[in-house]
Coordinates of C-alpha atoms in Angstrom, one line a residue:
Chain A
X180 CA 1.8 31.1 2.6
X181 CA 1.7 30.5 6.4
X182 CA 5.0 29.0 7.5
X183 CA 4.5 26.3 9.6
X184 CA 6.9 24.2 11.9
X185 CA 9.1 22.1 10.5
X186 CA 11.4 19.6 12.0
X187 CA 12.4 17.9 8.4
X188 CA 13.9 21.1 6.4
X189 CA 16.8 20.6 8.8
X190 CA 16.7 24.1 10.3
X191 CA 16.3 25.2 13.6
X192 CA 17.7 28.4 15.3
X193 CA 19.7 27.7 18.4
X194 CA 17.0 30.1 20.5
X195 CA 15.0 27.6 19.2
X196 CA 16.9 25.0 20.6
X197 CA 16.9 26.7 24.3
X198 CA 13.9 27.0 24.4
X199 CA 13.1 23.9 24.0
X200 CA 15.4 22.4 26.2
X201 CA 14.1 24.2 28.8
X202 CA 10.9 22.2 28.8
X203 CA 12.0 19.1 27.5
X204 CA 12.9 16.1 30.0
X205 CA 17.1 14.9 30.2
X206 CA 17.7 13.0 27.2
X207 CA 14.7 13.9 25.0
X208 CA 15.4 16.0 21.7
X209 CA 14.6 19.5 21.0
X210 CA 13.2 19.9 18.1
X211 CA 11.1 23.0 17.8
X212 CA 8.9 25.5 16.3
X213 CA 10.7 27.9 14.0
X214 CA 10.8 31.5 15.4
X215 CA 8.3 34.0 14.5
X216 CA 6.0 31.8 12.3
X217 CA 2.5 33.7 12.8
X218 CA 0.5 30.6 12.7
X219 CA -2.3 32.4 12.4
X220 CA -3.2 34.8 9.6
X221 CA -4.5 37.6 11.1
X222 CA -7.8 37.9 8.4
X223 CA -8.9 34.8 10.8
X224 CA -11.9 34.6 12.7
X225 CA -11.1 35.3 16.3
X226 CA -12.5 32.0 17.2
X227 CA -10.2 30.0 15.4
X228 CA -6.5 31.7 16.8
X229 CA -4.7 28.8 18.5
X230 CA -4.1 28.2 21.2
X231 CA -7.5 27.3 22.7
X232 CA -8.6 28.6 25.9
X233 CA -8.4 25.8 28.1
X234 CA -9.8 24.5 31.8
X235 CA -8.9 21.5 33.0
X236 CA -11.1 18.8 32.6
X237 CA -12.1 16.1 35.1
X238 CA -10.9 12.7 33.4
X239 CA -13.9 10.4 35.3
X240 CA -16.3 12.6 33.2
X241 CA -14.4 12.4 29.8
X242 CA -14.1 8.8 29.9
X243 CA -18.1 8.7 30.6
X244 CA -19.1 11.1 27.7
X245 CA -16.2 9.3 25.8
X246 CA -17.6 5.7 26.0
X247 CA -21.2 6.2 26.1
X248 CA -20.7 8.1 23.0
X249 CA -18.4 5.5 20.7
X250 CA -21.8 3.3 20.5
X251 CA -22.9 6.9 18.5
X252 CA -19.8 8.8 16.9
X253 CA -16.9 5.7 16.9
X254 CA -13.6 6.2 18.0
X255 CA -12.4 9.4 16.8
X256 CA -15.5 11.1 17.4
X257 CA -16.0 9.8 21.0
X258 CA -12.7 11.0 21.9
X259 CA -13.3 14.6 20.8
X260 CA -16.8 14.7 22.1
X261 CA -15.4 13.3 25.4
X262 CA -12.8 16.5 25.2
X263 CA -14.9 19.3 24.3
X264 CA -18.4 18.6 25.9
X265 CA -17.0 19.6 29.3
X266 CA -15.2 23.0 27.2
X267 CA -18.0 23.5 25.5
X268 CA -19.8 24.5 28.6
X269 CA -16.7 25.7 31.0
X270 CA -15.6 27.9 27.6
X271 CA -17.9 28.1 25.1
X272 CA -16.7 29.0 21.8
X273 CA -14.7 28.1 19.8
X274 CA -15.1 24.6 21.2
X275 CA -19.0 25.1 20.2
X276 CA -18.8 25.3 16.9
X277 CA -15.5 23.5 15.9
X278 CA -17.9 20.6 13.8
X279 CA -16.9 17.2 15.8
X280 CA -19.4 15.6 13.9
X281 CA -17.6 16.0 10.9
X282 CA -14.5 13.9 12.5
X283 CA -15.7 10.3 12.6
X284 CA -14.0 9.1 9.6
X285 CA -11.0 7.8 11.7
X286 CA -13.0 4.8 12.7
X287 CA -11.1 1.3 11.9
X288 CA -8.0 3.2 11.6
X289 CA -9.8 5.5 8.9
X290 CA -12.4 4.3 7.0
X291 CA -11.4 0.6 7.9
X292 CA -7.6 0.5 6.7
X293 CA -6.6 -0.4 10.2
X294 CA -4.3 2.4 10.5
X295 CA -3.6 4.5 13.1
X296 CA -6.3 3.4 15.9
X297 CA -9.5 6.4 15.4
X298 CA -9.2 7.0 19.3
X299 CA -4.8 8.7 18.6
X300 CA -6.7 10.7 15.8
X301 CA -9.1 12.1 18.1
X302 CA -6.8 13.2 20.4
X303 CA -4.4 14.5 18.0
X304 CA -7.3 17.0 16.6
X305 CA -7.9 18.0 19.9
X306 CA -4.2 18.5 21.7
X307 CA -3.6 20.2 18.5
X308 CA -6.2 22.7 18.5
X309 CA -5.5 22.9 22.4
X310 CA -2.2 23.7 22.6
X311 CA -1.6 25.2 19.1
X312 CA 0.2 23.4 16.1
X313 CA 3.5 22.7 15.5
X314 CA 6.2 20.1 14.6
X315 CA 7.2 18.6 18.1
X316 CA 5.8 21.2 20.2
X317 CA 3.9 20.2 22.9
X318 CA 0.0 19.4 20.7
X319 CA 2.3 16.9 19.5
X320 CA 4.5 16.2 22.2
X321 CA 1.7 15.3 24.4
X322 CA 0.1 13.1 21.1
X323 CA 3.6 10.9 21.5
X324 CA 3.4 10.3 25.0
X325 CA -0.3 9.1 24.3
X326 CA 0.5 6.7 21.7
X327 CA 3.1 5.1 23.8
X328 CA 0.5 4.3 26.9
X329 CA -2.1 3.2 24.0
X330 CA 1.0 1.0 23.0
X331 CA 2.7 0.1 25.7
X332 CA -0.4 -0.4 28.2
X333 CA -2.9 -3.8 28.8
X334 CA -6.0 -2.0 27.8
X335 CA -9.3 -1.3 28.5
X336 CA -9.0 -0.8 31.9
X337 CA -11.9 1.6 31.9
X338 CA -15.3 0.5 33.8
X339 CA -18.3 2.8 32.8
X340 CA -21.0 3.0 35.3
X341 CA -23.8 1.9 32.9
X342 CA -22.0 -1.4 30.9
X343 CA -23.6 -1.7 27.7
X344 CA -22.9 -5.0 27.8
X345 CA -22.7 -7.7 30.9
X346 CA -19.6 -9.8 29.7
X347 CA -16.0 -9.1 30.7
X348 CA -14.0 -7.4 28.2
X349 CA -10.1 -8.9 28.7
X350 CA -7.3 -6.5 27.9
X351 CA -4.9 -7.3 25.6
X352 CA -1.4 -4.9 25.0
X353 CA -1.4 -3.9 21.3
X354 CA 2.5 -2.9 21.1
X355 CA 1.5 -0.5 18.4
X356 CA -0.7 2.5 17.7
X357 CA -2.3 0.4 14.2
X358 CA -5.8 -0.7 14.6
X359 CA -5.5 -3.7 12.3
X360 CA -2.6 -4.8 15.1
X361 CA -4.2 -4.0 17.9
X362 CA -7.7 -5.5 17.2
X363 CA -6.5 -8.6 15.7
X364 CA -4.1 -9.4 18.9
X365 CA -7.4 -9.1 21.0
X366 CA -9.7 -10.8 18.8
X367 CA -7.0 -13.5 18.7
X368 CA -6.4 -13.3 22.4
X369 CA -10.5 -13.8 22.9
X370 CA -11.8 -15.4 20.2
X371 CA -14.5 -13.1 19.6
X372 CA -15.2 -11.5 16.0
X373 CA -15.1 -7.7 14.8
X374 CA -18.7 -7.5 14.5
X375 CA -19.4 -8.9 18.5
X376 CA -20.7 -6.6 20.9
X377 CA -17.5 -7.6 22.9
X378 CA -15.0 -6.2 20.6
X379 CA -17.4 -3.3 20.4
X380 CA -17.5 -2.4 24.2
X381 CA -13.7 -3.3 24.0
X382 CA -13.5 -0.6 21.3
X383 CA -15.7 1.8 23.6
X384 CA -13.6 1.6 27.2
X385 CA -10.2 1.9 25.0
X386 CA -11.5 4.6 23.7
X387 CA -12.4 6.5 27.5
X388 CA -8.8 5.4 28.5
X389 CA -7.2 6.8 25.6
X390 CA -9.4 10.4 25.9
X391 CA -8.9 9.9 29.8
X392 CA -4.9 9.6 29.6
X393 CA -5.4 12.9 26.8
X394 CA -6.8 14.8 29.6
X395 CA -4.8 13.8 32.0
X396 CA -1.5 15.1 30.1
X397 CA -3.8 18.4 28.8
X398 CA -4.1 19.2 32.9
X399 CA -0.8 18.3 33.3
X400 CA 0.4 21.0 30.3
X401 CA -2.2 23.5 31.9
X402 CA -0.3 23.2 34.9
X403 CA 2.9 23.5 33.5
X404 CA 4.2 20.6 34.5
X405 CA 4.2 18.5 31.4
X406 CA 7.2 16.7 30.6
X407 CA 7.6 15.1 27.1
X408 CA 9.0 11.4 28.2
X409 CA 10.2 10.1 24.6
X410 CA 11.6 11.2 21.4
X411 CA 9.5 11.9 18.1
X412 CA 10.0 8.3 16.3
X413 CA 11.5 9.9 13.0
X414 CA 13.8 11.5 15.1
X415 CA 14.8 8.1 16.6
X416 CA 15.6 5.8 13.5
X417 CA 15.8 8.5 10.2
X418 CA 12.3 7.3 8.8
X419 CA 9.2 7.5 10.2
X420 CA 8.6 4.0 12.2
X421 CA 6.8 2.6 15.4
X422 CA 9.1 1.0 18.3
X423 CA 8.5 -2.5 17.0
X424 CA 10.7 -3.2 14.0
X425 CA 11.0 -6.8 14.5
X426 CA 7.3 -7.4 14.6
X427 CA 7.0 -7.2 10.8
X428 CA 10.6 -7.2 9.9
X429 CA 11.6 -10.4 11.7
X430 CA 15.0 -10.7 11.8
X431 CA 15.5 -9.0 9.4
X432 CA 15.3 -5.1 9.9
X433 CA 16.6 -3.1 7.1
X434 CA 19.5 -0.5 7.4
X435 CA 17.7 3.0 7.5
X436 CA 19.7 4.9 4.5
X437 CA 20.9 8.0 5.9
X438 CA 21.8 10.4 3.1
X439 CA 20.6 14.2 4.2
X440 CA 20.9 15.8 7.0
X441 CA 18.2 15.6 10.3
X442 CA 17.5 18.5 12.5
X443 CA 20.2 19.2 14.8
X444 CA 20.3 16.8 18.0
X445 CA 20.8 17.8 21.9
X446 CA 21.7 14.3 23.6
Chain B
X263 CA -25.9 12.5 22.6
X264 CA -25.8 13.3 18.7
X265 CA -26.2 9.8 16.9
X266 CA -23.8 9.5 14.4
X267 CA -24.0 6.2 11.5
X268 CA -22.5 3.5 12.6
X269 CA -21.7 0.9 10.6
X270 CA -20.5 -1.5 12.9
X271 CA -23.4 -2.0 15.0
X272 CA -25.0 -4.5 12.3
X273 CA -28.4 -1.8 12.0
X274 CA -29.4 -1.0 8.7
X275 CA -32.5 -0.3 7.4
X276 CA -34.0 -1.6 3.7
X277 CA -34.7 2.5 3.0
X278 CA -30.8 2.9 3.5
X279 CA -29.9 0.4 1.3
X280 CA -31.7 1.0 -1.2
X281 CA -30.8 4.7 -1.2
X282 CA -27.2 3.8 -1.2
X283 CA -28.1 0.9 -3.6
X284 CA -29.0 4.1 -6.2
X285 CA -25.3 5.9 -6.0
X286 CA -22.5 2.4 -5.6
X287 CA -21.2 0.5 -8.4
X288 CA -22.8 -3.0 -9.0
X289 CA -21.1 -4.9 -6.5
X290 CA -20.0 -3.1 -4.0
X291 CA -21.4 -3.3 -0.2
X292 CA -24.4 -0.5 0.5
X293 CA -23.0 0.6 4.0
X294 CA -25.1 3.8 4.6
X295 CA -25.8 6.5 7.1
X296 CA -28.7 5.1 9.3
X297 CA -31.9 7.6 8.3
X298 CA -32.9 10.6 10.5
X299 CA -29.7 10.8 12.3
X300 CA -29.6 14.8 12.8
X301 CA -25.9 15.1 12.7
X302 CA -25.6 18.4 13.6
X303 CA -27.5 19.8 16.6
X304 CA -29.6 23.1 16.0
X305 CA -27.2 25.1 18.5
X306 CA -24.0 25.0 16.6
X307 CA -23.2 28.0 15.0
X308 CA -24.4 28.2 11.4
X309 CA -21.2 27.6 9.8
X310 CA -20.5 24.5 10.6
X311 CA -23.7 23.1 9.3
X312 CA -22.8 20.0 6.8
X313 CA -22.0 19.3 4.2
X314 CA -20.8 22.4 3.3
X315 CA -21.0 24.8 0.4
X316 CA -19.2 23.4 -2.6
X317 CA -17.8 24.7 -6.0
X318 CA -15.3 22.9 -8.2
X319 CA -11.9 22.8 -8.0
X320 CA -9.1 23.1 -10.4
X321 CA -6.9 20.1 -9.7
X322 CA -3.9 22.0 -11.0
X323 CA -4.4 25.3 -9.2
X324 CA -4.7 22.4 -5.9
X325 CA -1.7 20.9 -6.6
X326 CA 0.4 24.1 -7.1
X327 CA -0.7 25.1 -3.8
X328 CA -0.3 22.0 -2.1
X329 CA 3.0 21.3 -3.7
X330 CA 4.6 24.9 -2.2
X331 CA 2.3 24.6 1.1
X332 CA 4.1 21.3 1.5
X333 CA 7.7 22.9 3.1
X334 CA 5.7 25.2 5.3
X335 CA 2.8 22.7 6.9
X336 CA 3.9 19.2 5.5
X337 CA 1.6 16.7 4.1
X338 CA -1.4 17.0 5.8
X339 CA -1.4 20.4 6.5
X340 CA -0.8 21.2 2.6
X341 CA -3.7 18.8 1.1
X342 CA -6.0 20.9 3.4
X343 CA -4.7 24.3 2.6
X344 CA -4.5 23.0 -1.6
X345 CA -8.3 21.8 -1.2
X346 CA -9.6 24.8 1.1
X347 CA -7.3 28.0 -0.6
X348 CA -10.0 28.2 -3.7
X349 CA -12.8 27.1 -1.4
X350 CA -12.1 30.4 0.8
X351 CA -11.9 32.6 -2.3
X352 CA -14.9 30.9 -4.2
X353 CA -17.5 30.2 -1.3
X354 CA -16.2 32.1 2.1
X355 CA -17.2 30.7 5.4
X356 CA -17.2 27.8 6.5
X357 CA -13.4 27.4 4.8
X358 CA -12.4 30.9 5.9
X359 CA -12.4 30.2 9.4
X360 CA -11.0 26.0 10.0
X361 CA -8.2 26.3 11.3
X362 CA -6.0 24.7 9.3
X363 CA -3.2 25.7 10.8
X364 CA -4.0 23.2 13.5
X365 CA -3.5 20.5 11.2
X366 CA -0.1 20.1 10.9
X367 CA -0.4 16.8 13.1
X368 CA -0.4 14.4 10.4
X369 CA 3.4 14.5 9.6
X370 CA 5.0 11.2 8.9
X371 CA 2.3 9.3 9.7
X372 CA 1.1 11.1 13.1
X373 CA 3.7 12.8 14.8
X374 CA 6.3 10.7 12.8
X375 CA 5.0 6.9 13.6
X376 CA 4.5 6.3 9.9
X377 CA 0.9 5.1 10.1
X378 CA -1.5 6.7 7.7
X379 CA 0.2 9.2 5.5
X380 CA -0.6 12.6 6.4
X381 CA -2.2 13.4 2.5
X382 CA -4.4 10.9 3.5
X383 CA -6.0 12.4 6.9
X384 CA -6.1 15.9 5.2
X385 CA -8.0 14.2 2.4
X386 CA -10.1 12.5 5.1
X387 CA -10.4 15.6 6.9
X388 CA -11.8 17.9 3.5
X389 CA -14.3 15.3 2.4
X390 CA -15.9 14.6 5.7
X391 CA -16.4 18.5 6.1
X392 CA -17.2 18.5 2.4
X393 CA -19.7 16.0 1.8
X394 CA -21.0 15.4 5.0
X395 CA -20.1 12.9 7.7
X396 CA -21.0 9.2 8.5
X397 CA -20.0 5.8 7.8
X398 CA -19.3 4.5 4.1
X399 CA -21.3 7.9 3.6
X400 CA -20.0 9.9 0.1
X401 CA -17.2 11.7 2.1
X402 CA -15.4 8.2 3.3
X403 CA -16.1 7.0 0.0
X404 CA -14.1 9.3 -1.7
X405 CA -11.4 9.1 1.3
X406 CA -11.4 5.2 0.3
X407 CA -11.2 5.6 -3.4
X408 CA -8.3 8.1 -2.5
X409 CA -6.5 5.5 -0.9
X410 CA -6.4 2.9 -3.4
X411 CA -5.2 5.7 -5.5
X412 CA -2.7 6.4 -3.4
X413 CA -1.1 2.8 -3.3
X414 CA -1.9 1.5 -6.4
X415 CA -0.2 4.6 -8.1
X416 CA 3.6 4.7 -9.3
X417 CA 3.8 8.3 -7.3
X418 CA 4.4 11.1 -7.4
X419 CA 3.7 11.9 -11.3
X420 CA 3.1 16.0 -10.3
X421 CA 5.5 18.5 -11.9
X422 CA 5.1 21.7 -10.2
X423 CA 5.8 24.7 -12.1
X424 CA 8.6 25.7 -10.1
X425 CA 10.2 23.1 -8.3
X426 CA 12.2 23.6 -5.2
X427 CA 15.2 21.0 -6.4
X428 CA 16.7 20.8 -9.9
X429 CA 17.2 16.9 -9.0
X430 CA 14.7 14.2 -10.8
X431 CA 12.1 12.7 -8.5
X432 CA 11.6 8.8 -9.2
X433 CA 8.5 7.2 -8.5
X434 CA 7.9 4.5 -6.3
X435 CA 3.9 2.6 -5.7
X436 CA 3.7 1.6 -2.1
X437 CA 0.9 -1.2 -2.7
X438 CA -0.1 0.4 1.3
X439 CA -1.7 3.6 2.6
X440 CA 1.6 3.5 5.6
X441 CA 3.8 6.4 5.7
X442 CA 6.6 4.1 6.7
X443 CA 6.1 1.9 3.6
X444 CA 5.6 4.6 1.1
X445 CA 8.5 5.9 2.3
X446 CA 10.6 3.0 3.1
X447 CA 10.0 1.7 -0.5
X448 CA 11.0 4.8 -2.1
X449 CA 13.9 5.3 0.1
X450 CA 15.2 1.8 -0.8
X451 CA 14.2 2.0 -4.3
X452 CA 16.2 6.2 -4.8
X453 CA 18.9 5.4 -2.0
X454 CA 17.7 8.9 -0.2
X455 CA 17.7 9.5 3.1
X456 CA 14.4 10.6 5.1
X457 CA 16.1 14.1 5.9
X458 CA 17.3 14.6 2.4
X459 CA 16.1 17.1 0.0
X460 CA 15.1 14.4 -2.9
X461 CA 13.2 12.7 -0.2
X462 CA 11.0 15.7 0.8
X463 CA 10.4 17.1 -2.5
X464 CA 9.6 13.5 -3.3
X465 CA 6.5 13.9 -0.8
X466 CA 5.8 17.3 -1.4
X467 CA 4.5 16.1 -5.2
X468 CA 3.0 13.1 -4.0
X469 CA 0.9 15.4 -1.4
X470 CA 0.1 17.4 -4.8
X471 CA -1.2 14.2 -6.3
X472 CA -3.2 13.0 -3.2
X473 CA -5.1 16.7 -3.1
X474 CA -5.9 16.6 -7.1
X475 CA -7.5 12.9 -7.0
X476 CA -9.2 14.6 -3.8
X477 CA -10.4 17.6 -6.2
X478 CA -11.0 15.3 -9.3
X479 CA -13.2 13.0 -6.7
X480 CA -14.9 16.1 -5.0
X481 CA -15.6 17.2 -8.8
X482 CA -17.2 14.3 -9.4
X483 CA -19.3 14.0 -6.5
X484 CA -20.3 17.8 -7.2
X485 CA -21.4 16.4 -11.0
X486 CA -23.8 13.7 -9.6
X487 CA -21.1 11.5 -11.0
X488 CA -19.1 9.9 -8.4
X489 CA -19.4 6.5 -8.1
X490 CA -17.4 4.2 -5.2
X491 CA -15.5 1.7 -7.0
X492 CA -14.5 -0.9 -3.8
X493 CA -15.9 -1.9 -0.9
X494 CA -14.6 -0.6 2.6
X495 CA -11.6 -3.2 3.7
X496 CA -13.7 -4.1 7.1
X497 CA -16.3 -5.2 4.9
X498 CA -14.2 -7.6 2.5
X499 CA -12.0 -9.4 5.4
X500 CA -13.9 -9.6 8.7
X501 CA -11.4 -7.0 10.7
X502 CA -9.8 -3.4 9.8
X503 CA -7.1 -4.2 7.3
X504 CA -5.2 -3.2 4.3
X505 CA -5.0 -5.2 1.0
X506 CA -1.7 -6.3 0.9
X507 CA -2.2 -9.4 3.6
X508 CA 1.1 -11.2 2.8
X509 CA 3.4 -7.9 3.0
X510 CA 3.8 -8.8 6.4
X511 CA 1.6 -11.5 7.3
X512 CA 3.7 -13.7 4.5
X513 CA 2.2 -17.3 3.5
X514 CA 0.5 -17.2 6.7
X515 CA -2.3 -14.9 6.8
X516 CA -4.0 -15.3 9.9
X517 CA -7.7 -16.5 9.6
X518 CA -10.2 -14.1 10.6
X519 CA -12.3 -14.9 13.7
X520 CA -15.8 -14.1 12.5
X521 CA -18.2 -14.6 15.5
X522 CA -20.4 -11.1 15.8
X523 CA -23.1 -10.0 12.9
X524 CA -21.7 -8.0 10.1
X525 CA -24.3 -5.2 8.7
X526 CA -26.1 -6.8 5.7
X527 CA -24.7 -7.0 2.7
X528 CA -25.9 -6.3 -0.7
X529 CA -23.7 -8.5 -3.4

């Protein structure tokens, strides 16, 4: 079968390691592809090798296409059909037949469980398929930096030039990627319900930043001048976490049990 | 733009309803696909037409694969590949050319943030493609019943034929759809580290599991026999959420704020 990155098996080639280092900022950790993996069986269709012919796309437009189309396709959907309408006519295929249509489930944090927020989803598909797969290379490199602005950032800034809706939408900082969290502090923060067209356009101009800041990081990669700003969170605290412990731990955060051994670190 | 169901925009019509009416469990909420949506424009390319071509699975040839596939792609990467490996043989195109590969995303929870467990956006992933997209439509149906499998279940319970370590994996039930809970409470419960071996063959059978409930579900659905057994959690409490309220929330579970119109309900 296709071997496919793998930061958790613990292995990684010191080439590996220098390569990544080379692209990584001071202080981040290299953890890498494995050498020679042929991602991509070669009894694929052409359309479907990775990486993804790219042109850099012009955020003001995304975040149009993105938030107009939410009120259609939801979160994850509007985020990929903010992505790839612009590729689909400055490259074609295989933007125009990947099936985006297919990829709204991640609404409500997929199907309503208020997990990861739909709009990360989206742009993990597309970053993904954009820059090629891997464990920590740069698809998912530039998917960490984007949760941290969707967490760390007052949000929606986004103004669409057709408003759906006359109100002002307040921002609110989530402090995690988790729809449940992130809803619920705004509904708390402005009393209005998850069925009101204000959480709904909230929803919407989130959703353009969040496909705006992915394209903004794409061109930045297409440019070579990305720089991957934080550590993979596993990586951070030897099980897979947000930055927020105390938020549902109180107090009260548990030792992380370290038996096994992580990939190896360059601090 | 395409116009993709919507559940959350409080539109449904009676000829909705009633078709959904037909194919739920007394009970449970119709949430349904508005009519006449035309999800897929006439210009994509013919294979990604949904839903797609379907023959049943073997849940146990799925969980072999999914279970080895596991320490080359990780979880989400391996439900994919243990759903869509027979699919490619048995039916062709569309299967033949996703690119899986790209897929690989999901790991610990996106990129390591412990959110939803990879298994669960592969599952998402096959059953949307599957069945068809759109809200509380069969293919996020499934994905919810999936879930509730998935933490209601003492996990994993799948032997492979050849396992990778000698060692006994214990199970663990994570009463949440969270990466860093399943995980957490196993790690607690085995005292194993994330980067130990227990801990990834641990997740490697539990990804098996996850891909044969997909299969067994798919099967059913296939049979004219699938039937959604719960509602989806936005429709029970008011806001995106999991069931387990008090796991973090403790004796003070937030009320809801419920200004807005919910889509009609049928009880």
């Amino acid at each position: 079968m296709t071997k496919i990155a793998n930061a958790c098996d613990g292995m990684m080639s010191r080439r590996c390691m220098l390569q990544s280092a080379g692209r990584l900022a001071v202080g981040t950790v290299a953890v890498a592809a494995l050498p020679g993996t042929g991602l991509v069986p070669s009894a694929r269709a052409a359309d479907t090798r990775q990486p993804w012919p790219y042109k850099k796309l012009d955020p003001a437009e995304v975040g149009e296409i993105t938030y107009n189309q939410w009120y259609s396709g939801l979160c994850m959907n509007a985020v990929l059909t903010g992505l790839f309408t612009p590729l689909r006519k400055s490259v074609g295929e295989p933007y125009t037949s990947f099936p985006i249509e297919s990829f709204v489930w991640g609404h409500g944090g997929v199907v309503g469980w208020g997990t990861m927020c739909g709009t990360l989803l989206g742009a993990s598909t597309a970053t993904n398929l954009i820059c090629g797969p891997g464990v920590a290379k740069d698809g998912e490199q530039i998917v960490n930096e984007v949760i941290h602005y969707y967490a760390g950032t007052q949000l929606p800034t986004f103004k669409p030039k057709s408003a759906k809706i006359a109100a002002q939408i307040p921002m609110s900082q989530s402090d995690s990627p988790l729809c449940h969290i992130s809803v619920g502090k705004w509904m708390k923060r402005t009393n209005h319900g998850f069925f009101s067209a204000e959480r709904k356009d909230r929803c919407a101009r989130l959703t353009a930043n969040v496909a705006m800041e992915t394209a903004r990081r794409l061109n930045e990669w297409s440019d070579g001048k990305f720089k991957a700003e934080h550590k993979l969170p596993a990586m951070v605290y030897n099980v897979t976490a947000q930055h927020n412990c105390s938020e549902c731990h109180g107090s009260s955060v548990p030792d992380v049990i370290t038996t096994g051994n992580p990939p190896p670190r360059k601090t």
